[in-house]
Short mmCIF file of C-alpha atoms in Angstrom, two decimals:
data_model
loop_
_atom_site.label_atom_id
_atom_site.label_comp_id
_atom_site.label_asym_id
_atom_site.label_seq_id
_atom_site.Cartn_x
_atom_site.Cartn_y
_atom_site.Cartn_z
CA MET W 1 -0.05 0.16 0.04
CA ALA W 2 1.34 3.61 -0.61
CA ALA W 3 2.77 5.67 1.73
CA ARG W 4 0.32 7.88 3.85
CA LEU W 5 -0.60 11.16 1.93
CA GLY W 6 -0.63 14.13 3.37
CA ILE W 7 -2.74 16.82 2.24
CA VAL W 8 -1.79 20.44 3.21
CA ALA W 9 -4.88 22.67 2.04
CA GLY W 10 -5.63 26.09 1.23
CA ALA W 11 -9.08 27.73 0.05
CA GLY W 12 -11.36 26.25 -2.73
CA ASP W 13 -12.60 22.65 -3.42
CA LEU W 14 -9.28 21.09 -5.00
CA PRO W 15 -8.00 19.37 -1.52
CA GLN W 16 -11.21 17.85 -1.07
CA ARG W 17 -11.03 16.39 -4.77
CA ILE W 18 -7.55 15.37 -4.06
CA ALA W 19 -8.79 13.92 -0.60
CA ASP W 20 -11.60 12.19 -2.19
CA ALA W 21 -9.38 10.73 -5.31
CA ALA W 22 -6.77 9.41 -3.08
CA ARG W 23 -9.26 7.76 -0.61
CA GLY W 24 -11.07 6.31 -4.06
CA ALA W 25 -7.77 4.85 -5.29
CA GLY W 26 -7.44 2.78 -1.56
CA ARG W 27 -5.13 5.18 -0.52
CA ASP W 28 -4.84 6.74 3.50
CA VAL W 29 -4.89 10.63 3.90
CA PHE W 30 -4.82 12.70 6.12
CA VAL W 31 -5.48 16.63 5.70
CA LEU W 32 -4.16 19.66 7.53
CA GLY W 33 -5.73 22.59 7.08
CA LEU W 34 -4.11 26.25 6.74
CA GLU W 35 -6.32 28.69 9.51
CA GLY W 36 -8.31 31.05 7.43
CA PHE W 37 -8.03 28.94 4.22
CA ALA W 38 -9.10 25.90 4.00
CA GLN W 39 -12.60 25.06 4.63
CA PRO W 40 -14.19 22.81 7.35
CA PRO W 41 -15.10 20.06 7.79
CA LEU W 42 -12.34 18.37 5.39
CA PRO W 43 -9.14 19.15 7.54
CA GLN W 44 -8.30 16.64 10.37
CA ALA W 45 -5.98 19.19 12.00
CA TRP W 46 -5.38 22.48 11.55
CA VAL W 47 -1.99 24.95 11.76
CA ARG W 48 -1.54 28.98 11.07
CA LEU W 49 0.24 29.77 7.93
CA GLY W 50 3.33 31.14 10.21
CA ALA W 51 3.71 27.94 12.48
CA ALA W 52 5.98 25.69 10.04
CA ALA W 53 7.52 23.72 12.93
CA GLN W 54 4.15 22.86 14.34
CA GLY W 55 2.77 21.85 10.84
CA ILE W 56 5.58 19.90 10.48
CA ASP W 57 5.82 18.32 13.59
CA ILE W 58 1.89 17.15 13.10
CA LEU W 59 2.79 15.77 9.83
CA ARG W 60 5.49 13.74 10.94
CA ALA W 61 3.50 12.89 14.43
CA GLN W 62 0.28 11.34 11.78
CA GLY W 63 3.30 9.11 9.50
CA VAL W 64 3.01 11.10 6.76
CA THR W 65 5.83 10.61 4.22
CA GLU W 66 4.14 12.17 1.00
CA LEU W 67 2.57 15.36 0.79
CA VAL W 68 0.83 17.37 -1.54
CA LEU W 69 -0.51 21.47 -1.83
CA ALA W 70 -3.33 22.29 -2.87
CA GLY W 71 -5.91 25.22 -2.88
CA GLY W 72 -5.24 29.03 -2.67
CA VAL W 73 -3.37 30.80 -0.11
CA ARG W 74 -3.21 34.37 -0.11
CA ARG W 75 0.09 35.38 0.27
CA PRO W 76 0.08 37.36 4.12
CA SER W 77 2.30 40.17 5.04
CA LEU W 78 5.43 39.25 7.33
CA LEU W 79 3.29 40.85 10.40
CA ALA W 80 0.09 39.11 9.58
CA LEU W 81 2.19 36.11 9.23
CA ARG W 82 3.61 35.91 12.87
CA PRO W 83 5.89 33.40 12.11
CA ASP W 84 7.86 30.76 14.40
CA LEU W 85 11.19 30.21 14.75
CA ARG W 86 11.53 27.70 11.72
CA THR W 87 9.19 30.26 9.63
CA ALA W 88 10.93 32.79 10.72
CA LYS W 89 14.12 31.14 9.43
CA PHE W 90 12.90 29.74 6.06
CA VAL W 91 11.66 33.41 5.40
CA ALA W 92 15.27 35.11 6.20
CA LYS W 93 16.90 32.67 3.60
CA ILE W 94 14.33 33.23 0.94
CA GLY W 95 13.70 36.66 1.61
CA MET W 96 10.21 36.61 0.64
CA ARG W 97 9.40 40.18 -0.72
CA ALA W 98 11.72 38.95 -3.48
CA LEU W 99 9.66 36.30 -4.94
CA GLY W 100 6.19 35.72 -7.11
CA ASP W 101 3.81 33.51 -6.04
CA ASP W 102 5.62 30.61 -8.06
CA GLY W 103 9.15 31.39 -6.56
CA LEU W 104 7.44 31.27 -2.95
CA LEU W 105 5.99 28.17 -3.88
CA ARG W 106 8.99 26.36 -5.19
CA ALA W 107 11.30 27.48 -2.14
CA ILE W 108 8.43 26.13 -0.16
CA VAL W 109 8.80 22.92 -1.62
CA ALA W 110 12.15 22.26 -1.53
CA GLU W 111 12.04 23.51 2.09
CA LEU W 112 9.65 20.31 2.87
CA GLU W 113 11.82 18.28 1.03
CA GLY W 114 14.68 19.25 2.90
CA GLU W 115 12.60 17.82 5.76
CA GLY W 116 12.32 14.32 4.36
CA PHE W 117 8.74 14.88 2.96
CA ARG W 118 8.28 13.55 -0.83
CA VAL W 119 6.15 16.79 -2.43
CA VAL W 120 4.34 15.43 -5.05
CA GLY W 121 2.01 17.02 -7.30
CA ALA W 122 -1.93 17.35 -7.59
CA ASP W 123 -1.83 15.92 -11.38
CA THR W 124 -0.20 12.52 -10.08
CA ILE W 125 -3.29 12.32 -7.93
CA LEU W 126 -5.81 13.75 -10.12
CA ASN W 127 -4.24 12.01 -13.03
CA ALA W 128 -6.99 11.94 -15.65
CA ALA W 129 -8.00 15.31 -15.28
CA LEU W 130 -4.49 16.43 -16.84
CA ALA W 131 -5.74 18.66 -20.03
CA PRO W 132 -4.81 17.00 -23.41
CA GLU W 133 -3.63 18.52 -26.82
CA GLY W 134 -6.72 19.36 -29.14
CA VAL W 135 -10.31 19.98 -28.64
CA LEU W 136 -12.42 18.46 -25.78
CA GLY W 137 -15.82 18.96 -26.60
CA LYS W 138 -18.25 19.39 -29.62
CA ILE W 139 -17.20 23.05 -30.29
CA VAL W 140 -14.61 23.98 -32.38
CA PRO W 141 -12.39 27.37 -32.36
CA ASP W 142 -13.02 29.41 -35.72
CA GLU W 143 -10.09 31.05 -37.42
CA ILE W 144 -10.71 34.33 -34.94
CA ALA W 145 -10.91 32.22 -32.04
CA ARG W 146 -7.79 30.70 -33.02
CA GLY W 147 -6.25 33.85 -33.30
CA ASP W 148 -7.01 34.69 -30.23
CA VAL W 149 -5.98 32.06 -28.80
CA ALA W 150 -2.50 32.04 -30.33
CA ARG W 151 -2.19 35.60 -28.90
CA GLY W 152 -3.55 34.77 -25.30
CA VAL W 153 -0.51 31.83 -25.00
CA THR W 154 1.95 34.45 -26.27
CA ALA W 155 0.68 37.10 -23.79
CA ALA W 156 0.05 34.76 -20.79
CA ARG W 157 3.43 32.99 -21.44
CA ALA W 158 5.13 36.67 -21.13
CA LEU W 159 3.34 37.65 -17.58
CA GLY W 160 4.31 33.91 -16.17
CA ALA W 161 7.75 34.78 -17.30
CA LEU W 162 7.48 37.39 -14.85
CA ASP W 163 5.96 35.16 -12.41
CA ILE W 164 2.75 37.50 -12.58
CA GLY W 165 -0.41 35.55 -13.94
CA GLN W 166 -1.53 32.61 -15.23
CA ALA W 167 -4.37 33.44 -17.57
CA VAL W 168 -5.32 36.26 -20.02
CA VAL W 169 -8.95 37.09 -21.88
CA VAL W 170 -8.38 38.04 -25.67
CA GLN W 171 -11.01 39.31 -28.10
CA GLN W 172 -10.54 39.52 -31.84
CA GLY W 173 -6.57 40.17 -30.97
CA VAL W 174 -6.88 42.89 -28.48
CA VAL W 175 -5.78 41.54 -24.71
CA LEU W 176 -9.11 42.45 -22.92
CA GLY W 177 -7.65 41.84 -19.76
CA VAL W 178 -4.45 40.54 -17.61
CA GLU W 179 -4.94 38.30 -14.27
CA GLY W 180 -2.87 39.63 -11.56
CA THR W 181 -3.66 38.67 -8.06
CA GLU W 182 -7.16 38.80 -8.50
CA GLY W 183 -7.85 35.20 -9.51
CA THR W 184 -9.46 33.74 -12.79
CA ASP W 185 -12.87 34.50 -12.12
CA ALA W 186 -12.39 38.13 -11.40
CA LEU W 187 -10.76 39.09 -14.28
CA VAL W 188 -13.22 37.15 -16.08
CA ALA W 189 -16.26 38.88 -14.49
CA ARG W 190 -14.14 41.99 -15.53
CA CYS W 191 -14.10 41.07 -19.05
CA ALA W 192 -17.78 41.28 -19.49
CA SER W 193 -17.86 44.54 -19.18
CA LEU W 194 -14.49 45.34 -21.48
CA ALA W 195 -15.76 43.31 -24.14
CA LEU W 196 -15.76 44.69 -28.21
CA ASP W 197 -18.73 44.16 -30.22
CA GLY W 198 -18.49 41.47 -32.32
CA PRO W 199 -17.09 37.56 -32.09
CA GLY W 200 -16.35 37.06 -28.18
CA GLY W 201 -13.60 37.06 -26.36
CA VAL W 202 -11.38 33.66 -25.19
CA LEU W 203 -9.90 32.80 -21.91
CA VAL W 204 -6.27 31.43 -21.83
CA LYS W 205 -4.61 29.89 -19.17
CA MET W 206 -1.04 28.50 -19.19
CA ALA W 207 1.40 26.99 -16.50
CA LYS W 208 4.03 29.71 -15.94
CA PRO W 209 7.47 28.62 -17.90
CA GLU W 210 9.20 27.85 -14.74
CA GLN W 211 6.12 26.88 -12.64
CA GLU W 212 6.59 24.28 -9.91
CA ARG W 213 4.23 21.94 -11.23
CA ARG W 214 3.91 20.03 -7.95
CA ALA W 215 2.11 23.42 -5.98
CA ASP W 216 -0.01 25.90 -8.02
CA LEU W 217 -1.10 24.13 -11.62
CA PRO W 218 -3.66 26.45 -14.09
CA THR W 219 -6.95 24.57 -12.94
CA ILE W 220 -10.20 25.29 -14.39
CA GLY W 221 -13.78 23.13 -13.71
CA PRO W 222 -17.45 23.51 -14.61
CA ASP W 223 -17.59 26.67 -12.56
CA THR W 224 -14.83 28.21 -15.06
CA VAL W 225 -17.19 27.23 -18.37
CA VAL W 226 -20.29 29.06 -16.50
CA ARG W 227 -18.45 32.19 -15.61
CA ALA W 228 -16.92 32.44 -19.22
CA ALA W 229 -20.47 31.40 -20.86
CA ASP W 230 -21.84 34.59 -18.24
CA ALA W 231 -19.21 36.91 -19.50
CA GLY W 232 -19.84 36.36 -23.64
CA LEU W 233 -16.43 34.20 -23.89
CA ARG W 234 -16.46 32.04 -27.11
CA GLY W 235 -14.13 29.50 -25.46
CA ILE W 236 -11.02 27.93 -23.07
CA ALA W 237 -7.60 27.64 -24.20
CA VAL W 238 -5.46 25.48 -21.19
CA GLU W 239 -2.14 24.69 -21.66
CA ALA W 240 -1.86 20.52 -22.53
CA GLY W 241 -0.10 18.42 -20.19
CA ALA W 242 -0.12 21.36 -17.38
CA ALA W 243 -3.66 22.37 -16.77
CA LEU W 244 -6.34 20.68 -14.34
CA ILE W 245 -9.27 19.79 -15.93
CA LEU W 246 -11.57 19.32 -13.03
CA ASP W 247 -14.59 16.86 -13.53
CA ARG W 248 -13.65 16.78 -16.87
CA ALA W 249 -16.96 15.08 -18.35
CA GLU W 250 -19.15 17.62 -16.38
CA THR W 251 -16.59 20.55 -17.74
CA ILE W 252 -17.00 19.42 -21.12
CA ALA W 253 -20.77 19.02 -20.81
CA ALA W 254 -20.89 22.50 -19.62
CA ALA W 255 -19.48 23.93 -22.72
CA ASP W 256 -21.06 22.02 -25.45
CA ALA W 257 -24.18 22.97 -23.36
CA ARG W 258 -23.27 26.52 -23.71
CA GLY W 259 -21.97 26.75 -26.68
CA LEU W 260 -18.32 27.06 -25.66
CA PHE W 261 -15.13 25.38 -27.05
CA ILE W 262 -12.14 24.02 -24.86
CA VAL W 263 -8.89 23.12 -26.15
CA GLY W 264 -5.73 22.10 -24.88
CA VAL W 265 -3.02 23.67 -26.56
CA PRO W 266 1.18 22.51 -26.72
CA ALA W 267 3.51 25.59 -24.70
CA PRO W 268 5.39 27.25 -27.25
CA MET J 1 2.50 82.12 -36.86
CA ALA J 2 2.36 78.75 -36.38
CA ALA J 3 -0.42 76.70 -38.94
CA ARG J 4 -3.67 76.21 -37.82
CA LEU J 5 -3.66 73.10 -35.25
CA GLY J 6 -6.14 70.16 -35.65
CA ILE J 7 -7.06 68.32 -32.76
CA VAL J 8 -9.12 64.78 -33.33
CA ALA J 9 -10.78 64.04 -29.92
CA GLY J 10 -11.71 61.06 -28.01
CA ALA J 11 -13.13 61.03 -24.60
CA GLY J 12 -11.33 62.26 -21.31
CA ASP J 13 -9.98 66.12 -20.56
CA LEU J 14 -6.73 65.89 -22.47
CA PRO J 15 -8.21 67.06 -25.66
CA GLN J 16 -9.80 70.15 -24.02
CA ARG J 17 -6.15 70.59 -22.11
CA ILE J 18 -4.57 70.61 -25.32
CA ALA J 19 -6.97 73.04 -26.95
CA ASP J 20 -6.24 75.42 -23.78
CA ALA J 21 -2.21 75.22 -23.87
CA ALA J 22 -2.18 75.65 -27.71
CA ARG J 23 -4.94 79.19 -27.92
CA GLY J 24 -2.74 79.88 -24.83
CA ALA J 25 0.28 79.97 -27.00
CA GLY J 26 -1.54 82.21 -29.48
CA ARG J 27 -2.29 79.34 -31.75
CA ASP J 28 -5.21 78.67 -33.82
CA VAL J 29 -7.09 75.56 -32.75
CA PHE J 30 -9.57 73.06 -34.31
CA VAL J 31 -11.23 70.66 -32.83
CA LEU J 32 -12.98 67.55 -34.45
CA GLY J 33 -14.77 65.51 -32.13
CA LEU J 34 -15.20 62.05 -32.72
CA GLU J 35 -18.93 61.02 -31.98
CA GLY J 36 -19.10 58.90 -29.10
CA PHE J 37 -16.37 59.44 -27.02
CA ALA J 38 -15.31 63.52 -27.03
CA GLN J 39 -17.41 65.55 -24.93
CA PRO J 40 -19.17 68.73 -25.75
CA PRO J 41 -18.98 71.82 -25.84
CA LEU J 42 -15.22 71.54 -27.19
CA PRO J 43 -15.55 70.09 -30.90
CA GLN J 44 -16.38 72.60 -33.52
CA ALA J 45 -17.15 69.73 -35.98
CA TRP J 46 -17.79 66.17 -35.25
CA VAL J 47 -17.43 62.55 -37.09
CA ARG J 48 -18.18 58.95 -36.74
CA LEU J 49 -15.35 56.90 -36.24
CA GLY J 50 -16.14 55.10 -39.31
CA ALA J 51 -16.27 58.35 -42.16
CA ALA J 52 -12.34 58.72 -42.36
CA ALA J 53 -13.03 60.38 -45.80
CA GLN J 54 -15.67 62.97 -44.09
CA GLY J 55 -12.96 63.74 -41.31
CA ILE J 56 -10.27 64.37 -43.94
CA ASP J 57 -12.43 66.70 -45.88
CA ILE J 58 -13.27 68.42 -42.64
CA LEU J 59 -9.74 69.45 -41.33
CA ARG J 60 -8.91 70.09 -44.90
CA ALA J 61 -11.43 72.62 -45.60
CA GLN J 62 -10.85 74.06 -41.91
CA GLY J 63 -7.28 74.58 -43.23
CA VAL J 64 -5.57 72.14 -40.93
CA THR J 65 -1.80 71.19 -41.98
CA GLU J 66 -0.73 69.91 -38.32
CA LEU J 67 -2.48 67.31 -36.55
CA VAL J 68 -2.76 65.88 -32.61
CA LEU J 69 -4.63 62.84 -31.48
CA ALA J 70 -5.77 63.05 -28.44
CA GLY J 71 -8.04 61.44 -25.60
CA GLY J 72 -9.23 57.80 -25.67
CA VAL J 73 -11.19 55.59 -28.55
CA ARG J 74 -12.50 52.54 -27.77
CA ARG J 75 -11.32 50.39 -30.24
CA PRO J 76 -14.87 49.53 -32.41
CA SER J 77 -16.01 46.14 -33.96
CA LEU J 78 -15.92 46.37 -37.50
CA LEU J 79 -19.65 46.18 -37.63
CA ALA J 80 -20.07 48.85 -35.11
CA LEU J 81 -17.60 50.80 -37.15
CA ARG J 82 -19.47 51.27 -40.19
CA PRO J 83 -16.61 52.08 -42.45
CA ASP J 84 -16.72 54.42 -45.26
CA LEU J 85 -14.76 53.36 -48.65
CA ARG J 86 -11.69 55.38 -47.50
CA THR J 87 -11.69 53.86 -43.85
CA ALA J 88 -12.79 50.46 -45.37
CA LYS J 89 -9.62 50.99 -47.57
CA PHE J 90 -7.45 51.54 -44.46
CA VAL J 91 -8.65 48.73 -42.33
CA ALA J 92 -8.36 46.22 -45.44
CA LYS J 93 -4.37 47.43 -45.51
CA ILE J 94 -3.53 47.13 -41.93
CA GLY J 95 -5.89 44.01 -41.33
CA MET J 96 -7.07 45.50 -37.63
CA ARG J 97 -7.84 42.61 -36.03
CA ALA J 98 -4.00 41.67 -35.38
CA LEU J 99 -3.00 44.94 -33.96
CA GLY J 100 -2.78 45.86 -30.39
CA ASP J 101 -4.03 49.57 -29.61
CA ASP J 102 -0.37 50.83 -30.28
CA GLY J 103 0.29 49.09 -33.54
CA LEU J 104 -3.38 50.48 -34.84
CA LEU J 105 -2.62 54.00 -33.66
CA ARG J 106 1.01 53.55 -35.22
CA ALA J 107 -0.58 52.72 -38.40
CA ILE J 108 -3.56 55.68 -38.35
CA VAL J 109 -0.58 58.64 -37.80
CA ALA J 110 0.83 56.72 -40.86
CA GLU J 111 -2.04 56.95 -42.76
CA LEU J 112 -2.78 60.73 -41.81
CA GLU J 113 0.69 61.43 -42.74
CA GLY J 114 0.01 59.71 -46.02
CA GLU J 115 -2.82 62.51 -46.68
CA GLY J 116 0.01 65.41 -46.18
CA PHE J 117 -1.10 65.93 -42.30
CA ARG J 118 1.67 66.52 -39.72
CA VAL J 119 1.20 64.65 -36.77
CA VAL J 120 2.71 65.62 -33.49
CA GLY J 121 2.52 64.52 -30.01
CA ALA J 122 0.65 66.07 -27.25
CA ASP J 123 3.99 66.73 -25.51
CA THR J 124 5.17 68.90 -28.28
CA ILE J 125 2.38 71.39 -27.34
CA LEU J 126 2.12 70.20 -23.55
CA ASN J 127 6.10 70.40 -23.33
CA ALA J 128 6.20 71.30 -19.70
CA ALA J 129 4.21 68.43 -18.60
CA LEU J 130 6.39 65.30 -19.61
CA ALA J 131 7.96 64.13 -16.63
CA PRO J 132 11.72 64.66 -15.78
CA GLU J 133 13.69 61.94 -13.84
CA GLY J 134 13.58 61.82 -10.18
CA VAL J 135 11.63 62.63 -7.32
CA LEU J 136 9.37 65.01 -7.85
CA GLY J 137 7.68 65.98 -4.59
CA LYS J 138 8.13 66.34 -0.96
CA ILE J 139 7.95 61.94 -0.58
CA VAL J 140 11.04 60.16 -1.42
CA PRO J 141 10.25 56.32 -1.99
CA ASP J 142 11.88 54.12 0.72
CA GLU J 143 13.71 50.77 -0.39
CA ILE J 144 10.67 48.76 -0.30
CA ALA J 145 8.94 51.05 -2.29
CA ARG J 146 11.98 51.49 -4.94
CA GLY J 147 11.98 47.76 -5.00
CA ASP J 148 8.54 47.86 -5.84
CA VAL J 149 9.18 50.52 -8.58
CA ALA J 150 12.14 48.29 -10.30
CA ARG J 151 9.77 45.53 -10.44
CA GLY J 152 7.11 47.79 -11.83
CA VAL J 153 9.01 48.83 -14.34
CA THR J 154 10.15 45.59 -15.83
CA ALA J 155 6.67 44.11 -15.74
CA ALA J 156 5.09 47.42 -17.59
CA ARG J 157 8.02 47.07 -19.92
CA ALA J 158 7.15 43.62 -20.80
CA LEU J 159 3.50 44.14 -20.96
CA GLY J 160 4.34 46.99 -22.87
CA ALA J 161 6.21 45.14 -25.80
CA LEU J 162 3.12 42.65 -25.90
CA ASP J 163 1.21 45.84 -27.02
CA ILE J 164 -1.03 45.07 -24.14
CA GLY J 165 -0.84 47.89 -21.45
CA GLN J 166 1.09 50.72 -19.73
CA ALA J 167 0.59 50.55 -16.12
CA VAL J 168 0.90 47.89 -13.23
CA VAL J 169 0.29 47.99 -9.42
CA VAL J 170 3.31 46.73 -7.46
CA GLN J 171 3.06 45.91 -3.68
CA GLN J 172 6.07 44.14 -1.58
CA GLY J 173 7.28 42.54 -4.36
CA VAL J 174 4.41 40.88 -5.67
CA VAL J 175 2.38 42.28 -9.22
CA LEU J 176 -0.86 42.85 -7.27
CA GLY J 177 -2.64 43.79 -10.84
CA VAL J 178 -1.95 44.05 -14.38
CA GLU J 179 -3.73 46.99 -16.98
CA GLY J 180 -5.86 45.38 -19.76
CA THR J 181 -8.19 47.65 -21.75
CA GLU J 182 -9.98 48.38 -18.48
CA GLY J 183 -7.90 51.94 -17.66
CA THR J 184 -5.86 52.56 -15.02
CA ASP J 185 -8.54 53.74 -12.99
CA ALA J 186 -9.96 50.69 -13.05
CA LEU J 187 -6.92 48.86 -11.76
CA VAL J 188 -5.91 51.08 -9.31
CA ALA J 189 -9.36 51.11 -7.61
CA ARG J 190 -9.54 46.99 -8.33
CA CYS J 191 -6.17 46.62 -6.49
CA ALA J 192 -7.21 48.68 -3.18
CA SER J 193 -9.67 45.19 -2.63
CA LEU J 194 -5.93 43.18 -3.27
CA ALA J 195 -3.45 44.90 -0.91
CA LEU J 196 -1.44 42.78 1.57
CA ASP J 197 -1.34 43.84 4.75
CA GLY J 198 1.87 46.14 5.54
CA PRO J 199 3.66 48.81 3.41
CA GLY J 200 1.30 50.03 0.80
CA GLY J 201 2.35 49.40 -3.19
CA VAL J 202 2.73 51.80 -5.94
CA LEU J 203 1.34 52.50 -9.31
CA VAL J 204 4.13 52.12 -12.47
CA LYS J 205 3.06 53.15 -15.84
CA MET J 206 5.15 53.31 -18.68
CA ALA J 207 5.29 53.85 -22.40
CA LYS J 208 5.58 50.97 -24.24
CA PRO J 209 8.73 50.23 -25.90
CA GLU J 210 7.36 50.40 -29.38
CA GLN J 211 4.94 52.89 -28.54
CA GLU J 212 3.76 55.69 -31.33
CA ARG J 213 4.73 58.42 -29.16
CA ARG J 214 2.50 61.18 -31.05
CA ALA J 215 -0.63 59.31 -29.80
CA ASP J 216 -1.06 57.77 -26.25
CA LEU J 217 1.43 58.78 -23.67
CA PRO J 218 0.88 57.26 -20.72
CA THR J 219 -0.87 60.25 -18.60
CA ILE J 220 -0.95 60.88 -14.73
CA GLY J 221 -2.68 64.07 -13.23
CA PRO J 222 -3.92 65.07 -9.60
CA ASP J 223 -6.87 62.45 -10.40
CA THR J 224 -4.61 60.00 -10.63
CA VAL J 225 -3.15 60.96 -7.52
CA VAL J 226 -6.29 60.85 -5.31
CA ARG J 227 -7.69 57.43 -6.77
CA ALA J 228 -4.01 55.81 -6.06
CA ALA J 229 -4.14 57.51 -2.49
CA ASP J 230 -8.22 56.19 -1.96
CA ALA J 231 -6.69 52.66 -2.84
CA GLY J 232 -4.16 52.44 -0.33
CA LEU J 233 -1.05 52.96 -2.67
CA ARG J 234 2.31 54.66 -1.60
CA GLY J 235 3.43 56.39 -4.39
CA ILE J 236 3.46 56.40 -8.46
CA ALA J 237 6.59 55.97 -10.80
CA VAL J 238 6.10 57.42 -14.81
CA GLU J 239 8.62 57.10 -17.22
CA ALA J 240 10.80 60.18 -17.60
CA GLY J 241 10.46 61.77 -20.69
CA ALA J 242 7.98 59.91 -22.15
CA ALA J 243 4.73 59.95 -19.65
CA LEU J 244 2.53 63.71 -19.21
CA ILE J 245 1.92 64.91 -15.91
CA LEU J 246 -1.08 66.99 -16.00
CA ASP J 247 -1.28 70.39 -14.08
CA ARG J 248 2.24 69.21 -12.90
CA ALA J 249 2.23 71.73 -9.96
CA GLU J 250 -1.44 70.60 -8.76
CA THR J 251 -0.30 66.62 -8.80
CA ILE J 252 2.79 67.08 -6.80
CA ALA J 253 0.77 69.21 -4.56
CA ALA J 254 -1.80 66.73 -4.26
CA ALA J 255 0.36 63.64 -3.75
CA ASP J 256 2.61 65.81 -1.08
CA ALA J 257 -0.84 66.32 0.40
CA ARG J 258 -1.27 62.33 1.01
CA GLY J 259 1.92 61.67 1.53
CA LEU J 260 2.31 59.72 -1.89
CA PHE J 261 6.11 60.15 -4.39
CA ILE J 262 5.91 60.70 -7.49
CA VAL J 263 8.96 59.72 -9.40
CA GLY J 264 10.00 59.70 -12.93
CA VAL J 265 12.49 56.66 -13.76
CA PRO J 266 14.11 56.37 -17.04
CA ALA J 267 13.21 53.34 -19.57
CA PRO J 268 15.13 50.22 -18.68
#
């Protein structure tokens, strides 16, 4: 039997989905919730973000050797973090201010591996949901949409290279909106009011070129499709082999029902 | 006496400011308003965005030889544009969909020069308002803010190179928000709710590397300062020699009064 899987859980429903998938595969799971982020009742124990020593102790005491980090965590200020000694040492080492989200995640993963844990990506547990290349549903992007996807891939990768965001919305060649820290949902909602007349835009989500793939994969699901449709978008493009599609069948059915395409595109 | 100055006016108060400055310098001015964008009562004549032939005829009939394009214009779809023959020829030539805002503006400027007009930048008329290098008011950015400015300059230039936007908001090394087509005011307002605890962020506005400097310079004014202060930002950085500061004295006084810095930074 595989080692006990620890899930360090942030916000959103990804931790629950990972726990369900791991348990469904017969694995023993222990969920450590980050206070202020994880949603009850999933976590079996809780820890403050700034209490790294306590968190590591709990995971060891629970016999966890393999870890997955899942769900959103809003980066705190150093003051709000109230770091314990272990956390402070880590923060001093990496110089937290200088890192984007991705750099910070990579440092956390390295630190946990230094503590003897094996850190695995959500995709290794939710393997079936990694986006394949090509059109996923019944709707095929037309020429204008394909042009928008190409422009979006270039723009999203450039943003990712700067460790800024993963997503852009492009319509008729114009980059309507760019994701900063507000998240994809807020980006999509905002672009509804920025839309041009004529053929609707597309949402493009790509992994960052240097992305720590064990921590923060670009993710879409049925909710993303509904929000995109509500915002007048005509489709969604995600990076093949790097983006997670939650509830794949449901996501594709939602897109087909609303006339949206979903397409997996290779990294450039 | 200098040639009659034509102002093709879009949205916002920049056209009015240019008209005032030119008239103050003793120049004769003719303002052609773009329907749906320019604000009455400034324009002496009106033209649809899609009626290029009519616009050119009006400017010629008014004896205009020198032109400035000023104010915002929302890119229409080809359908909403209802192009006349002259406009359609232009659109067919440049392939409008493939261009970002900057590429489109450069093409328009080239086209107008091909018609015999001399197109000048707003900065040649509002010369005193081009941002100098260095700190402009009484507030000096601290080390954290200087780090945020440096990160913002890199990010904004990368966006500009892709012809996306001109502005970013950075706080403690994190790019909180990125300007797409929503404009700087909306970006700043959104970043209020994205702010981290601790030292506030900075707004950074840079010209695009390939920017057509006669058409769409990054601009700040007293309103920008008030909005930035309301959003909890600690300062504003603009590209020296390339960004316009409207009402320079009033802008600096507003920043001093609210404890914000304004700094002109060279292009990297």
